[in-house]
GROMACS .gro file of C-alpha atoms in nm:
model
  224
    1MET     CA    1 -10.555  -3.396   1.609
    2SER     CA    2 -10.255  -3.272   1.777
    3ALA     CA    3  -9.922  -3.408   1.568
    4GLU     CA    4  -9.803  -3.552   1.914
    5VAL     CA    5 -10.088  -3.802   1.884
    6TYR     CA    6  -9.870  -3.943   1.580
    7ASP     CA    7  -9.568  -3.982   1.810
    8PHE     CA    8  -9.537  -4.286   2.047
    9ASP     CA    9  -9.205  -4.106   2.204
   10ALA     CA   10  -9.466  -3.818   2.280
   11TYR     CA   11  -9.687  -3.934   2.418
   12ILE     CA   12  -9.552  -4.176   2.697
   13GLU     CA   13  -9.308  -3.905   2.799
   14GLN     CA   14  -9.659  -3.713   2.861
   15GLN     CA   15  -9.730  -3.965   3.127
   16ASP     CA   16  -9.467  -3.823   3.290
   17GLU     CA   17  -9.353  -4.176   3.441
   18GLU     CA   18  -8.981  -4.330   3.467
   19ALA     CA   19  -8.824  -4.626   3.494
   20ASP     CA   20  -8.473  -4.729   3.723
   21GLY     CA   21  -8.401  -4.326   3.646
   22CYS     CA   22  -8.481  -4.226   3.316
   23THR     CA   23  -8.810  -4.149   3.154
   24ILE     CA   24  -9.023  -4.423   2.949
   25ALA     CA   25  -8.978  -4.150   2.629
   26GLU     CA   26  -8.571  -4.273   2.720
   27VAL     CA   27  -8.580  -4.610   2.713
   28VAL     CA   28  -8.763  -4.660   2.412
   29ARG     CA   29  -8.491  -4.370   2.232
   30CYS     CA   30  -8.187  -4.613   2.365
   31MET     CA   31  -8.382  -4.880   2.251
   32LYS     CA   32  -8.452  -4.787   1.879
   33VAL     CA   33  -8.015  -4.781   1.896
   34VAL     CA   34  -8.009  -5.131   2.038
   35TRP     CA   35  -8.194  -5.282   1.755
   36GLN     CA   36  -8.051  -5.095   1.507
   37ASN     CA   37  -7.706  -5.229   1.622
   38GLU     CA   38  -7.867  -5.579   1.659
   39ARG     CA   39  -7.995  -5.638   1.308
   40VAL     CA   40  -7.696  -5.457   1.149
   41ALA     CA   41  -7.417  -5.663   1.360
   42PRO     CA   42  -7.301  -6.026   1.187
   43LEU     CA   43  -7.298  -6.147   1.578
   44ILE     CA   44  -7.484  -6.128   1.853
   45LEU     CA   45  -7.449  -5.815   2.086
   46PRO     CA   46  -7.485  -5.824   2.441
   47HIS     CA   47  -7.840  -5.842   2.527
   48ARG     CA   48  -8.007  -5.564   2.647
   49PHE     CA   49  -8.323  -5.683   2.803
   50GLU     CA   50  -8.347  -5.418   3.083
   51TYR     CA   51  -8.535  -5.212   2.788
   52VAL     CA   52  -8.713  -5.482   2.644
   53ASP     CA   53  -8.904  -5.561   2.998
   54VAL     CA   54  -8.953  -5.163   3.066
   55LEU     CA   55  -9.150  -5.166   2.704
   56GLN     CA   56  -9.276  -5.456   2.730
   57ALA     CA   57  -9.459  -5.365   3.038
   58GLN     CA   58  -9.580  -5.060   2.852
   59ILE     CA   59  -9.723  -5.194   2.556
   60VAL     CA   60  -9.902  -5.376   2.828
   61LYS     CA   61  -9.981  -5.112   2.992
   62ARG     CA   62 -10.101  -4.873   2.722
   63ASP     CA   63 -10.342  -5.138   2.506
   64GLN     CA   64 -10.448  -5.186   2.827
   65GLU     CA   65 -10.559  -4.741   2.854
   66ILE     CA   66 -10.689  -4.801   2.423
   67GLU     CA   67 -10.910  -5.051   2.525
   68GLU     CA   68 -11.087  -4.867   2.825
   69GLY     CA   69 -11.086  -4.542   2.611
   70ARG     CA   70 -11.313  -4.771   2.320
   71LYS     CA   71 -11.518  -4.867   2.610
   72ASN     CA   72 -11.587  -4.500   2.770
   73GLY     CA   73 -11.637  -4.375   2.406
   74VAL     CA   74 -11.359  -4.197   2.324
   75GLU     CA   75 -11.327  -4.094   1.957
   76ASP     CA   76 -11.219  -4.415   1.731
   77GLU     CA   77 -10.967  -4.195   1.509
   78PHE     CA   78 -10.764  -4.057   1.881
   79ARG     CA   79 -10.755  -4.402   1.987
   80GLY     CA   80 -10.672  -4.515   1.584
   81ALA     CA   81 -10.372  -4.262   1.632
   82LYS     CA   82 -10.235  -4.454   2.028
   83LYS     CA   83 -10.250  -4.777   1.909
   84TYR     CA   84 -10.074  -4.717   1.598
   85GLU     CA   85  -9.804  -4.611   1.753
   86VAL     CA   86  -9.732  -4.826   1.995
   87ALA     CA   87  -9.820  -5.112   1.750
   88ARG     CA   88  -9.451  -4.968   1.649
   89VAL     CA   89  -9.343  -4.999   1.977
   90ARG     CA   90  -9.420  -5.336   2.000
   91TYR     CA   91  -9.260  -5.446   1.646
   92MET     CA   92  -8.978  -5.313   1.686
   93VAL     CA   93  -8.891  -5.502   2.048
   94ASN     CA   94  -9.041  -5.791   1.812
   95SER     CA   95  -8.790  -5.821   1.592
   96TYR     CA   96  -8.479  -5.723   1.817
   97LEU     CA   97  -8.588  -6.045   1.942
   98ARG     CA   98  -8.645  -6.214   1.654
   99THR     CA   99  -8.323  -6.108   1.554
  100ARG     CA  100  -8.113  -6.226   1.893
  101LEU     CA  101  -8.332  -6.571   1.825
  102GLN     CA  102  -8.171  -6.605   1.471
  103LYS     CA  103  -7.834  -6.617   1.513
  104ILE     CA  104  -7.880  -6.773   1.801
  105GLU     CA  105  -8.044  -7.059   1.591
  106ARG     CA  106  -7.780  -7.013   1.347
  107ASN     CA  107  -7.433  -7.215   1.536
  108PRO     CA  108  -7.603  -7.174   1.876
  109ALA     CA  109  -7.326  -7.350   2.058
  110ALA     CA  110  -7.071  -7.118   1.918
  111VAL     CA  111  -7.291  -6.809   2.000
  112MET     CA  112  -7.295  -7.026   2.436
  113ALA     CA  113  -6.892  -7.039   2.386
  114ARG     CA  114  -6.887  -6.654   2.342
  115HIS     CA  115  -7.107  -6.578   2.641
  116LEU     CA  116  -6.974  -6.814   2.893
  117GLU     CA  117  -6.595  -6.633   2.757
  118CYS     CA  118  -6.755  -6.286   2.844
  119HIS     CA  119  -6.904  -6.397   3.141
  120ASN     CA  120  -6.541  -6.543   3.265
  121LYS     CA  121  -6.398  -6.198   3.113
  122GLY     CA  122  -6.656  -5.997   3.309
  123LYS     CA  123  -6.729  -5.877   3.055
  124PRO     CA  124  -7.167  -5.766   3.020
  125ASP     CA  125  -7.336  -6.136   2.978
  126LEU     CA  126  -7.437  -6.161   2.563
  127LEU     CA  127  -7.769  -6.371   2.646
  128ASP     CA  128  -7.981  -6.309   2.891
  129ALA     CA  129  -8.123  -6.645   3.119
  130HIS     CA  130  -8.452  -6.710   2.889
  131GLU     CA  131  -8.218  -6.727   2.628
  132VAL     CA  132  -7.916  -6.994   2.792
  133THR     CA  133  -8.175  -7.208   2.849
  134TYR     CA  134  -8.274  -7.213   2.443
  135ALA     CA  135  -7.973  -7.218   2.367
  136GLU     CA  136  -7.850  -7.475   2.559
  137ASN     CA  137  -8.165  -7.695   2.501
  138ILE     CA  138  -8.067  -7.678   2.096
  139VAL     CA  139  -7.745  -7.741   2.197
  140ARG     CA  140  -7.886  -8.033   2.357
  141SER     CA  141  -8.099  -8.173   2.109
  142ASN     CA  142  -7.824  -8.169   1.791
  143LEU     CA  143  -7.556  -8.344   2.005
  144ASN     CA  144  -7.854  -8.652   2.079
  145PHE     CA  145  -7.953  -8.615   1.690
  146PHE     CA  146  -7.611  -8.702   1.612
  147ASN     CA  147  -7.472  -8.914   1.872
  148GLU     CA  148  -7.839  -9.139   1.754
  149SER     CA  149  -7.726  -9.036   1.387
  150PHE     CA  150  -7.377  -9.131   1.335
  151LEU     CA  151  -7.216  -9.036   1.643
  152SER     CA  152  -7.206  -9.391   1.888
  153LEU     CA  153  -7.084  -9.552   1.579
  154LEU     CA  154  -6.775  -9.409   1.497
  155PRO     CA  155  -6.465  -9.538   1.756
  156PRO     CA  156  -6.332  -9.307   1.995
  157GLY     CA  157  -6.159  -8.938   1.975
  158PHE     CA  158  -6.362  -8.945   1.664
  159ASN     CA  159  -6.741  -8.947   1.846
  160VAL     CA  160  -6.675  -8.599   1.964
  161PRO     CA  161  -6.883  -8.333   1.790
  162VAL     CA  162  -6.636  -8.022   1.678
  163VAL     CA  163  -6.792  -7.675   1.766
  164THR     CA  164  -6.676  -7.481   1.409
  165LYS     CA  165  -6.646  -7.095   1.549
  166ASP     CA  166  -6.827  -6.799   1.368
  167ARG     CA  167  -6.560  -6.629   1.161
  168SER     CA  168  -6.854  -6.401   1.132
  169GLU     CA  169  -6.681  -6.089   1.305
  170MET     CA  170  -6.458  -6.095   1.009
  171LYS     CA  171  -6.757  -5.944   0.846
  172ARG     CA  172  -6.735  -5.546   0.727
  173CYS     CA  173  -6.991  -5.311   0.893
  174PHE     CA  174  -7.078  -4.940   0.772
  175VAL     CA  175  -7.054  -4.738   1.109
  176LYS     CA  176  -7.083  -4.383   1.223
  177VAL     CA  177  -6.891  -4.281   1.519
  178SER     CA  178  -7.017  -4.059   1.799
  179GLN     CA  179  -6.685  -4.092   1.961
  180SER     CA  180  -6.307  -4.046   1.833
  181VAL     CA  181  -6.190  -4.396   1.860
  182ASN     CA  182  -5.837  -4.607   1.800
  183VAL     CA  183  -5.936  -4.962   1.566
  184THR     CA  184  -5.722  -5.195   1.547
  185ILE     CA  185  -5.737  -5.330   1.162
  186GLY     CA  186  -5.562  -5.622   1.054
  187LYS     CA  187  -5.342  -5.518   0.754
  188MET     CA  188  -5.462  -5.737   0.466
  189THR     CA  189  -5.093  -5.818   0.276
  190ASP     CA  190  -5.027  -5.950   0.618
  191PRO     CA  191  -5.324  -6.094   0.863
  192ASN     CA  192  -5.055  -6.116   1.121
  193LEU     CA  193  -5.014  -5.734   1.078
  194ASP     CA  194  -5.260  -5.482   1.324
  195THR     CA  195  -5.259  -5.116   1.193
  196MET     CA  196  -5.380  -4.891   1.447
  197VAL     CA  197  -5.673  -4.624   1.252
  198ALA     CA  198  -5.844  -4.327   1.411
  199LEU     CA  199  -6.200  -4.290   1.353
  200PRO     CA  200  -6.311  -3.923   1.437
  201ALA     CA  201  -6.644  -3.834   1.533
  202GLY     CA  202  -6.895  -3.731   1.336
  203THR     CA  203  -6.737  -3.928   1.111
  204LEU     CA  204  -6.855  -4.237   0.868
  205HIS     CA  205  -6.692  -4.564   0.840
  206TYR     CA  206  -6.652  -4.909   0.667
  207VAL     CA  207  -6.455  -5.162   0.876
  208PRO     CA  208  -6.444  -5.514   0.988
  209PHE     CA  209  -6.678  -5.583   1.290
  210TYR     CA  210  -6.445  -5.762   1.529
  211SER     CA  211  -6.226  -5.387   1.542
  212ILE     CA  212  -6.531  -5.213   1.632
  213GLN     CA  213  -6.685  -5.433   1.856
  214ASP     CA  214  -6.606  -5.364   2.160
  215TYR     CA  215  -6.716  -4.975   2.112
  216ILE     CA  216  -7.094  -5.077   2.035
  217ASP     CA  217  -7.237  -5.064   2.345
  218ASP     CA  218  -7.086  -4.760   2.526
  219GLY     CA  219  -7.202  -4.600   2.235
  220SER     CA  220  -6.891  -4.453   2.083
  221VAL     CA  221  -7.041  -4.635   1.752
  222THR     CA  222  -7.340  -4.659   1.554
  223LEU     CA  223  -7.409  -4.885   1.342
  224MET     CA  224  -7.575  -4.844   0.987
   0.00000   0.00000   0.00000
């Protein structure tokens, strides 16, 4: 059996299909990077659901092809190899979605605040429409619970819920630099002073997340 059967990237590249100007294999490779960054980042990153939607549609299509192959008597070994590779991509997509939901659930109000801030500044949206609805529902449920539990018993001025800011941006991450960038890092001895640090291409670093956050989306750095 050809080794390409065991490589989902090669398999889907053979289909010669394109999505938004790029092959499905390229979408898979981009999704791998997006997934890796999201898993490692301490804060939720701008969504890349354009990749998720394409891959979910492809997974459904490949599952249908595998089922038709079973009905047409295609060898079990061949179908099993295809099914295994499709399952790998399905796991990657599901893990990406699950990681994002967990970050939303950890502090939905703070995530919504960051989403609105990005939107107002013209930056890429942090959440997609479904995630916005999900976060809003959690915030609304929490607020109702707080009001029924104790906020309604407090005097005016004390009955407003406080949104705690997520300081996870201060956490340090390992990054691989693809394109040389200059980042600003606060001095340990004086938090009011910043130092400009050059990160050459091809190097690895352990830096605060906030210093490289803006370079993740354009591929200048990759989280490890």
